[in-house]
Amino acid sequence: MYRKHYLKGYQYNPPQPKYYPFELNLVKSNEMFIQINPEYNNFYSELKIAIEKRENEIIKELNQNNLLNQLTLCTEKIMIILERIKNESPMIDNIIIVGSFANRTMNVTKLSSDLVLILNYYQKGIFQNFMIQLGEIFMQAIKTEPIISQNKFKCLIKAYGFSFIGDVSINFRFAVRQENFFQIKDINLRHEMMRTLASIRHASFNKTCANSSVRTISRLLRDIASRNRRIAIMNPWMIDIVSYYVVFHNLQTNELPLPQAFMRVFELLSAGLFTTSSIGILDPCENYAFSVHANMTLAAQEALMEEAQILLLKLTQEKFHEVFNIKNENETKNKDAFDYEEIIRNEFNNAFKYNDNNNNQDLEQEEEEEEDTNDSDVIYLGEQAIEVVEVE
C-alpha cells in the first residue's frame, strides 16, 4: 500500500517495472506453442552462404591491404620499446592492447590500435615530458622501417593520452593504479581514466569469451555500421556484448548456430531491446546493475530500433545483397515481397523527429575544425617532424 498524498493536484505514480522484450527464439524450443516451418531451413542455409561470402570478402580486403601490415609493424615496434622503458623506469606498471585490434574484428575503413599504459603514480607536468621522450623513440624506430617511414604522422595531445594519426592511427591512453586513483583532483580526467580502466575489463572479457561465431557476428555488425549511420549508434562494446548475448544466451545448453544468431540480433533490436522500457543487457564487467544502453539518448534509441526493423524486413525478404553489400546474380527475388521501409520511416518520424541532415552538418563542422588545426605547433624530432595539436 502506497501512502496517500493529500496535496491538492498531486498524484503519486508508482514506478513501473522494466521488462525484457518478447523474443520468438525462446518460444521456438516449445513445440506446443509454435511449429517451425521447414522452409526456414532453406532460408537459413542461404543466409549462411551470404554471411560466409561477406566474411571472406572482409578478410580478403584486410589481407590485401598494406596498411594493416604497417599497423602491425608499428604496434610491435612500440610494444618492444615500451617493454624496455617499463623495465628501466618505475613509472609504467603495465601495457595492455585493447579494442578491435586485440580482438581482430577491425575493418578496412578504420585501422587503428589502442594501447593502455597503467602508471604507478601521476603528477602534473610529467605527461608532456613523457610524451616527447616517447615521440623521439617512436620516430627513431620509424626510420629503421622503410615501409612505415613513408607515412606522415600527426600527434594529437589530450589530457588523458595522445595518438599518432596518419594512414593508420595508434592511440595511447593512460590510467593510474587503483590505490593512487583518487589522488587525481581533476574530475574530467578521473572520468576518462575510469573509461580507460573499463576498456581493459572489456578486452579481458573478449579474450576469455572468444568464439568464432561471436567474432564473425561482431565483424559483420561493424561492417554494416561502417555503411549505415543508424547502426553506428551502437558503440564497439555494445556490438561485442550483443554478439555474445545472441550466441550463448538461450534455453539450450549449446551455442546457437551462426545464421540463427545473426537473425536474432535484428529481432532483438527491432523488438526494443535498447529502449527505455527494456532492461536491455546488463554489463557483465561492472559490479552493479548497469544497462549497456543507459547512455543512449531517446533519439538514438528510436533510430536504432527503426533501422533494425528495416534490416530485419530486408533479411526476411532475402535481400542479402542490400544488407551485406554483395553482388549475387542468382539471388531469388520474391514477387510478393512488399517494401515496408517508407511506412516504418513515416511512422517513426511522426512519433519522434530524427533527422540525419543535422548529423551530417555536425560532421561537416567537425571536419572543418580538424582542418583548421593545421596551423599548430610542430615538434622536430630528428630529420622528420611530428605535428602537435592540443585538444581541450
Coordinates of C-alpha atoms in Angstrom, one line a residue:
M1 CA 0.0 0.0 0.0
Y2 CA 1.4 3.4 -1.0
R3 CA 0.9 6.3 1.3
K4 CA -1.8 8.7 0.1
H5 CA -0.8 12.2 -0.6
Y6 CA -3.4 14.8 0.4
L7 CA -1.8 17.6 -1.5
K8 CA -4.1 19.2 -4.0
G9 CA -3.4 18.5 -7.6
Y10 CA -0.7 15.9 -6.8
Q11 CA -1.0 12.2 -7.8
Y12 CA 1.6 9.7 -7.0
N13 CA 2.5 7.3 -9.8
P14 CA 4.4 4.2 -8.6
P15 CA 7.5 3.2 -10.6
Q16 CA 6.7 0.8 -13.4
P17 CA 8.9 -2.3 -13.7
K18 CA 11.0 -2.8 -16.9
Y19 CA 10.6 -6.0 -18.9
Y20 CA 12.6 -7.9 -21.4
P21 CA 11.2 -7.7 -25.0
F22 CA 9.4 -10.6 -26.5
E23 CA 11.7 -12.9 -28.3
L24 CA 10.4 -15.6 -30.7
N25 CA 13.6 -17.6 -30.5
L26 CA 13.0 -18.5 -26.8
V27 CA 9.5 -19.7 -27.7
K28 CA 10.6 -21.9 -30.6
S29 CA 12.0 -24.5 -28.2
N30 CA 8.5 -25.4 -27.1
E31 CA 6.6 -27.1 -29.9
M32 CA 3.2 -26.8 -28.1
F33 CA 3.1 -23.1 -28.9
I34 CA 4.6 -22.8 -32.3
Q35 CA 5.6 -25.1 -35.2
I36 CA 8.7 -24.3 -37.2
N37 CA 8.2 -24.1 -40.9
P38 CA 10.5 -26.5 -42.8
E39 CA 11.1 -23.7 -45.4
Y40 CA 13.2 -21.9 -42.7
N41 CA 15.9 -24.4 -43.3
N42 CA 16.4 -23.3 -46.8
F43 CA 16.3 -19.6 -45.7
Y44 CA 19.0 -20.2 -43.0
S45 CA 21.2 -22.1 -45.5
E46 CA 21.1 -19.2 -47.9
L47 CA 21.7 -16.7 -45.2
K48 CA 24.8 -18.8 -44.0
I49 CA 26.2 -18.7 -47.6
A50 CA 25.8 -14.9 -47.7
I51 CA 27.4 -14.5 -44.3
E52 CA 30.4 -16.6 -45.2
K53 CA 30.7 -14.8 -48.5
R54 CA 30.8 -11.4 -46.9
E55 CA 33.2 -12.5 -44.2
N56 CA 35.6 -13.9 -46.8
E57 CA 35.5 -10.6 -48.6
I58 CA 36.3 -8.6 -45.4
I59 CA 39.2 -10.9 -44.6
K60 CA 40.5 -10.7 -48.2
E61 CA 40.4 -6.9 -48.1
L62 CA 42.3 -6.9 -44.8
N63 CA 45.0 -9.3 -46.2
Q64 CA 45.4 -7.3 -49.4
N65 CA 45.7 -4.0 -47.6
N66 CA 49.3 -2.9 -46.9
L67 CA 48.2 -0.5 -44.2
L68 CA 47.4 -3.5 -41.9
N69 CA 50.9 -4.7 -42.2
Q70 CA 52.2 -1.2 -41.4
L71 CA 49.9 -1.1 -38.3
T72 CA 51.1 -4.4 -37.0
L73 CA 54.7 -3.4 -37.6
C74 CA 54.2 -0.1 -35.7
T75 CA 52.4 -1.8 -32.8
E76 CA 55.1 -4.5 -32.5
K77 CA 57.9 -1.9 -32.5
I78 CA 56.2 0.3 -29.9
M79 CA 55.4 -2.7 -27.7
I80 CA 59.1 -3.7 -27.7
I81 CA 60.1 -0.1 -26.9
L82 CA 57.5 0.2 -24.1
E83 CA 58.6 -3.1 -22.5
R84 CA 62.2 -1.7 -22.4
I85 CA 61.0 1.5 -20.9
K86 CA 58.9 -0.4 -18.4
N87 CA 62.0 -2.3 -17.1
E88 CA 64.1 0.9 -16.9
S89 CA 61.7 3.4 -15.4
P90 CA 59.4 2.8 -12.3
M91 CA 56.6 4.9 -13.9
I92 CA 54.9 2.3 -16.1
D93 CA 53.2 -0.6 -14.4
N94 CA 51.6 -2.5 -17.3
I95 CA 50.9 -2.2 -21.0
I96 CA 47.7 -3.7 -22.5
I97 CA 46.4 -3.8 -26.1
V98 CA 42.6 -3.2 -26.2
G99 CA 40.0 -2.6 -28.8
S100 CA 39.2 -4.2 -32.2
F101 CA 42.9 -4.7 -32.9
A102 CA 43.3 -7.0 -30.0
N103 CA 40.1 -8.9 -30.8
R104 CA 40.8 -9.0 -34.6
T105 CA 37.4 -7.6 -35.6
M106 CA 38.5 -4.4 -37.4
N107 CA 37.5 -3.1 -40.8
V108 CA 39.5 -1.6 -43.6
T109 CA 37.7 1.8 -43.1
K110 CA 39.2 2.2 -39.6
L111 CA 42.7 0.8 -39.0
S112 CA 43.8 1.7 -35.5
S113 CA 45.4 0.1 -32.5
D114 CA 44.7 1.2 -28.9
L115 CA 47.3 0.9 -26.2
V116 CA 46.7 1.4 -22.5
L117 CA 49.5 2.4 -20.2
I118 CA 48.9 1.9 -16.5
L119 CA 51.0 4.2 -14.4
N120 CA 52.2 3.7 -10.8
Y121 CA 51.7 7.4 -10.0
Y122 CA 50.5 10.6 -11.7
Q123 CA 51.9 14.1 -11.3
K124 CA 51.2 17.3 -13.1
G125 CA 53.6 18.3 -15.9
I126 CA 55.1 14.8 -16.2
F127 CA 52.8 13.8 -19.0
Q128 CA 54.2 16.1 -21.7
N129 CA 57.8 15.3 -20.9
F130 CA 57.0 11.6 -21.1
M131 CA 55.1 12.2 -24.4
I132 CA 58.1 14.0 -26.0
Q133 CA 60.5 11.2 -24.9
L134 CA 58.2 8.6 -26.3
G135 CA 57.8 10.5 -29.5
E136 CA 61.5 10.7 -30.1
I137 CA 61.9 7.0 -29.6
F138 CA 59.0 6.4 -31.8
M139 CA 60.4 8.4 -34.7
Q140 CA 63.8 6.7 -34.4
A141 CA 62.0 3.3 -34.7
I142 CA 60.1 4.5 -37.8
K143 CA 63.3 5.4 -39.6
T144 CA 64.5 1.8 -39.4
E145 CA 61.4 0.6 -41.3
P146 CA 61.3 1.8 -44.9
I147 CA 57.6 0.7 -45.3
I148 CA 56.4 2.8 -42.3
S149 CA 58.6 5.8 -42.9
Q150 CA 56.6 6.8 -46.0
N151 CA 53.7 7.9 -43.8
K152 CA 53.5 11.3 -42.1
F153 CA 52.1 11.1 -38.6
K154 CA 50.3 13.9 -36.7
C155 CA 50.3 13.8 -32.9
L156 CA 47.1 14.8 -31.1
I157 CA 47.5 15.6 -27.4
K158 CA 44.7 15.3 -24.9
A159 CA 44.6 15.3 -21.1
Y160 CA 44.3 11.6 -20.8
G161 CA 46.6 10.5 -23.6
F162 CA 47.8 11.1 -27.1
S163 CA 47.6 9.5 -30.5
F164 CA 49.7 9.3 -33.7
I165 CA 47.4 9.8 -36.7
G166 CA 48.4 9.1 -40.3
D167 CA 47.2 6.5 -42.8
V168 CA 47.0 4.3 -39.7
S169 CA 46.5 5.6 -36.2
I170 CA 47.9 4.4 -32.8
N171 CA 46.1 5.7 -29.7
F172 CA 47.8 5.8 -26.3
R173 CA 45.6 6.2 -23.2
F174 CA 46.8 6.5 -19.6
A175 CA 45.4 5.2 -16.3
V176 CA 46.6 5.1 -12.7
R177 CA 46.6 2.2 -10.3
Q178 CA 43.6 1.8 -8.1
E179 CA 45.3 2.7 -4.8
N180 CA 46.5 6.0 -6.4
F181 CA 43.5 6.7 -8.5
F182 CA 41.7 9.1 -6.1
Q183 CA 44.7 11.3 -5.8
I184 CA 43.7 12.9 -9.1
K185 CA 41.8 16.1 -8.4
D186 CA 40.5 16.8 -11.9
I187 CA 37.1 15.3 -12.3
N188 CA 37.1 15.1 -16.1
L189 CA 40.5 13.4 -16.1
R190 CA 39.3 10.9 -13.5
H191 CA 36.2 10.1 -15.6
E192 CA 38.4 9.5 -18.7
M193 CA 40.7 7.2 -16.7
M194 CA 37.6 5.3 -15.5
R195 CA 36.7 4.7 -19.1
T196 CA 40.2 3.5 -19.8
L197 CA 40.0 1.0 -17.0
A198 CA 36.6 -0.2 -18.4
S199 CA 38.2 -0.8 -21.8
I200 CA 40.8 -3.1 -20.0
R201 CA 37.9 -5.1 -18.5
H202 CA 36.2 -5.3 -21.9
A203 CA 39.4 -6.6 -23.5
S204 CA 39.8 -9.3 -20.9
F205 CA 36.1 -10.3 -21.3
N206 CA 36.5 -10.7 -25.1
K207 CA 39.7 -12.7 -24.5
T208 CA 38.1 -15.2 -22.1
C209 CA 34.8 -15.5 -24.2
A210 CA 36.5 -15.7 -27.6
N211 CA 34.4 -17.7 -30.1
S212 CA 34.3 -17.9 -33.9
S213 CA 30.6 -17.2 -34.2
V214 CA 30.8 -14.2 -31.8
R215 CA 33.8 -12.8 -33.7
T216 CA 32.0 -13.3 -37.1
I217 CA 28.8 -11.5 -35.9
S218 CA 30.9 -8.7 -34.4
R219 CA 32.9 -8.3 -37.6
L220 CA 29.7 -8.2 -39.7
L221 CA 27.9 -5.7 -37.4
R222 CA 31.0 -3.4 -37.6
D223 CA 30.9 -3.7 -41.4
I224 CA 27.2 -2.8 -41.5
A225 CA 27.8 0.1 -39.1
S226 CA 30.5 1.5 -41.4
R227 CA 27.9 1.9 -44.2
N228 CA 24.8 2.6 -42.0
R229 CA 24.8 5.7 -39.8
R230 CA 22.0 4.5 -37.6
I231 CA 23.5 1.1 -36.8
A232 CA 26.7 3.0 -36.0
I233 CA 24.9 4.5 -33.0
M234 CA 26.0 1.3 -31.1
N235 CA 29.5 1.7 -29.7
P236 CA 32.0 -1.1 -30.1
W237 CA 31.3 -2.6 -26.7
M238 CA 27.6 -2.8 -27.4
I239 CA 28.4 -4.7 -30.6
D240 CA 30.6 -7.1 -28.8
I241 CA 28.2 -7.8 -25.9
V242 CA 25.2 -8.2 -28.3
S243 CA 27.2 -10.7 -30.4
Y244 CA 28.0 -12.7 -27.3
Y245 CA 24.4 -12.5 -26.0
V246 CA 22.7 -13.8 -29.1
V247 CA 25.0 -16.8 -29.4
F248 CA 25.1 -18.0 -25.8
H249 CA 22.0 -16.7 -24.0
N250 CA 19.4 -19.3 -25.0
L251 CA 17.4 -22.1 -23.4
Q252 CA 19.7 -24.7 -24.9
T253 CA 23.0 -25.8 -23.5
N254 CA 24.8 -25.5 -26.8
E255 CA 25.5 -22.2 -28.6
L256 CA 23.1 -21.0 -31.3
P257 CA 24.1 -21.6 -34.9
L258 CA 25.5 -18.6 -36.8
P259 CA 22.6 -17.7 -39.2
Q260 CA 20.0 -18.0 -36.4
A261 CA 22.2 -15.9 -34.1
F262 CA 22.7 -13.2 -36.8
M263 CA 18.9 -13.0 -37.3
R264 CA 18.4 -12.9 -33.6
V265 CA 20.4 -9.6 -33.4
F266 CA 17.9 -7.7 -35.5
E267 CA 14.9 -9.5 -33.9
L268 CA 16.0 -8.2 -30.5
L269 CA 16.9 -4.7 -31.7
S270 CA 13.6 -4.3 -33.6
A271 CA 11.6 -5.6 -30.6
G272 CA 13.1 -2.7 -28.5
L273 CA 16.0 -4.3 -26.6
F274 CA 17.8 -0.9 -26.3
T275 CA 14.9 1.3 -25.3
T276 CA 13.9 2.9 -22.1
S277 CA 11.1 0.4 -21.3
S278 CA 13.5 -2.5 -21.6
I279 CA 16.1 -3.8 -19.2
G280 CA 18.4 -4.4 -22.1
I281 CA 21.7 -6.2 -21.4
L282 CA 23.4 -5.7 -18.1
D283 CA 27.1 -5.0 -18.3
P284 CA 29.0 -8.1 -17.1
C285 CA 32.1 -6.1 -16.4
E286 CA 30.5 -3.9 -13.8
N287 CA 29.9 -4.7 -10.1
Y288 CA 26.5 -3.1 -10.1
A289 CA 23.4 -3.4 -12.3
F290 CA 24.1 -1.1 -15.3
S291 CA 22.5 -1.4 -18.7
V292 CA 24.7 -1.1 -21.7
H293 CA 22.3 1.3 -23.4
A294 CA 21.9 3.6 -20.4
N295 CA 23.9 6.4 -22.0
M296 CA 21.9 6.4 -25.3
T297 CA 19.5 9.3 -26.0
L298 CA 15.9 8.8 -26.9
A299 CA 16.5 9.9 -30.5
A300 CA 19.3 7.3 -30.8
Q301 CA 17.2 4.5 -29.3
E302 CA 14.3 5.2 -31.7
A303 CA 16.6 5.5 -34.7
L304 CA 18.4 2.2 -33.9
M305 CA 15.1 0.3 -33.5
E306 CA 13.7 1.8 -36.7
E307 CA 16.8 0.8 -38.8
A308 CA 16.9 -2.7 -37.2
Q309 CA 13.2 -3.3 -38.3
I310 CA 14.1 -2.2 -41.8
L311 CA 17.1 -4.5 -42.0
L312 CA 15.1 -7.4 -40.5
L313 CA 12.5 -7.0 -43.2
K314 CA 15.2 -7.0 -45.9
L315 CA 16.6 -10.2 -44.4
T316 CA 13.2 -11.9 -44.3
Q317 CA 12.7 -10.9 -48.0
E318 CA 16.1 -12.4 -48.8
K319 CA 17.6 -9.1 -49.9
F320 CA 21.0 -10.2 -48.7
H321 CA 22.8 -8.0 -51.3
E322 CA 21.4 -4.8 -49.7
V323 CA 22.3 -5.8 -46.1
F324 CA 25.8 -7.2 -46.8
N325 CA 26.7 -5.1 -49.9
I326 CA 27.4 -8.1 -52.0
K327 CA 26.7 -9.0 -55.7
N328 CA 24.7 -12.1 -56.3
E329 CA 23.2 -12.6 -59.7
N330 CA 21.5 -15.9 -58.8
E331 CA 19.6 -14.4 -55.8
T332 CA 15.9 -15.3 -55.8
K333 CA 13.5 -12.4 -55.9
N334 CA 10.2 -12.8 -54.1
K335 CA 7.4 -11.2 -56.2
D336 CA 5.1 -11.0 -53.2
A337 CA 7.6 -9.1 -51.1
F338 CA 6.5 -5.6 -50.0
D339 CA 8.7 -2.7 -49.2
Y340 CA 7.9 -1.5 -45.7
E341 CA 10.8 0.9 -45.5
E342 CA 8.7 4.1 -46.3
I343 CA 5.9 3.1 -43.9
I344 CA 8.3 2.5 -41.0
R345 CA 10.2 5.7 -41.5
N346 CA 7.0 7.7 -41.8
E347 CA 5.6 6.3 -38.6
F348 CA 8.8 6.9 -36.6
N349 CA 9.2 10.4 -38.0
N350 CA 5.7 11.3 -36.9
A351 CA 6.3 9.9 -33.4
F352 CA 9.8 11.2 -32.9
K353 CA 11.8 13.5 -35.2
Y354 CA 15.2 12.2 -36.0
N355 CA 16.9 13.9 -39.0
D356 CA 20.2 12.6 -40.5
N357 CA 20.7 16.0 -42.1
N358 CA 21.6 17.6 -38.8
N359 CA 24.1 14.9 -38.1
N360 CA 25.7 15.4 -41.5
Q361 CA 26.0 19.1 -40.7
D362 CA 27.6 18.4 -37.4
L363 CA 30.2 16.0 -39.0
E364 CA 31.0 18.7 -41.6
Q365 CA 31.6 21.2 -38.8
E366 CA 33.9 18.7 -37.0
E367 CA 35.9 18.1 -40.3
E368 CA 36.3 21.9 -40.8
E369 CA 37.6 22.2 -37.2
E370 CA 40.1 19.4 -37.8
E371 CA 41.3 21.2 -41.0
D372 CA 41.7 24.4 -39.0
T373 CA 44.2 22.7 -36.7
N374 CA 46.9 22.6 -39.4
D375 CA 48.3 25.9 -38.2
S376 CA 49.5 24.4 -35.0
D377 CA 53.0 23.9 -33.4
V378 CA 55.4 21.4 -34.8
I379 CA 58.0 19.5 -32.7
Y380 CA 61.0 18.4 -34.7
L381 CA 62.4 15.1 -33.8
G382 CA 65.5 14.4 -35.9
E383 CA 65.0 14.8 -39.6
Q384 CA 61.3 14.3 -39.6
A385 CA 58.6 16.3 -37.7
I386 CA 55.6 15.5 -35.7
E387 CA 52.7 18.0 -35.7
V388 CA 51.3 18.6 -32.3
V389 CA 47.7 19.7 -31.8
E390 CA 46.4 20.4 -28.4
V391 CA 42.8 19.4 -27.9
E392 CA 40.8 20.6 -24.9

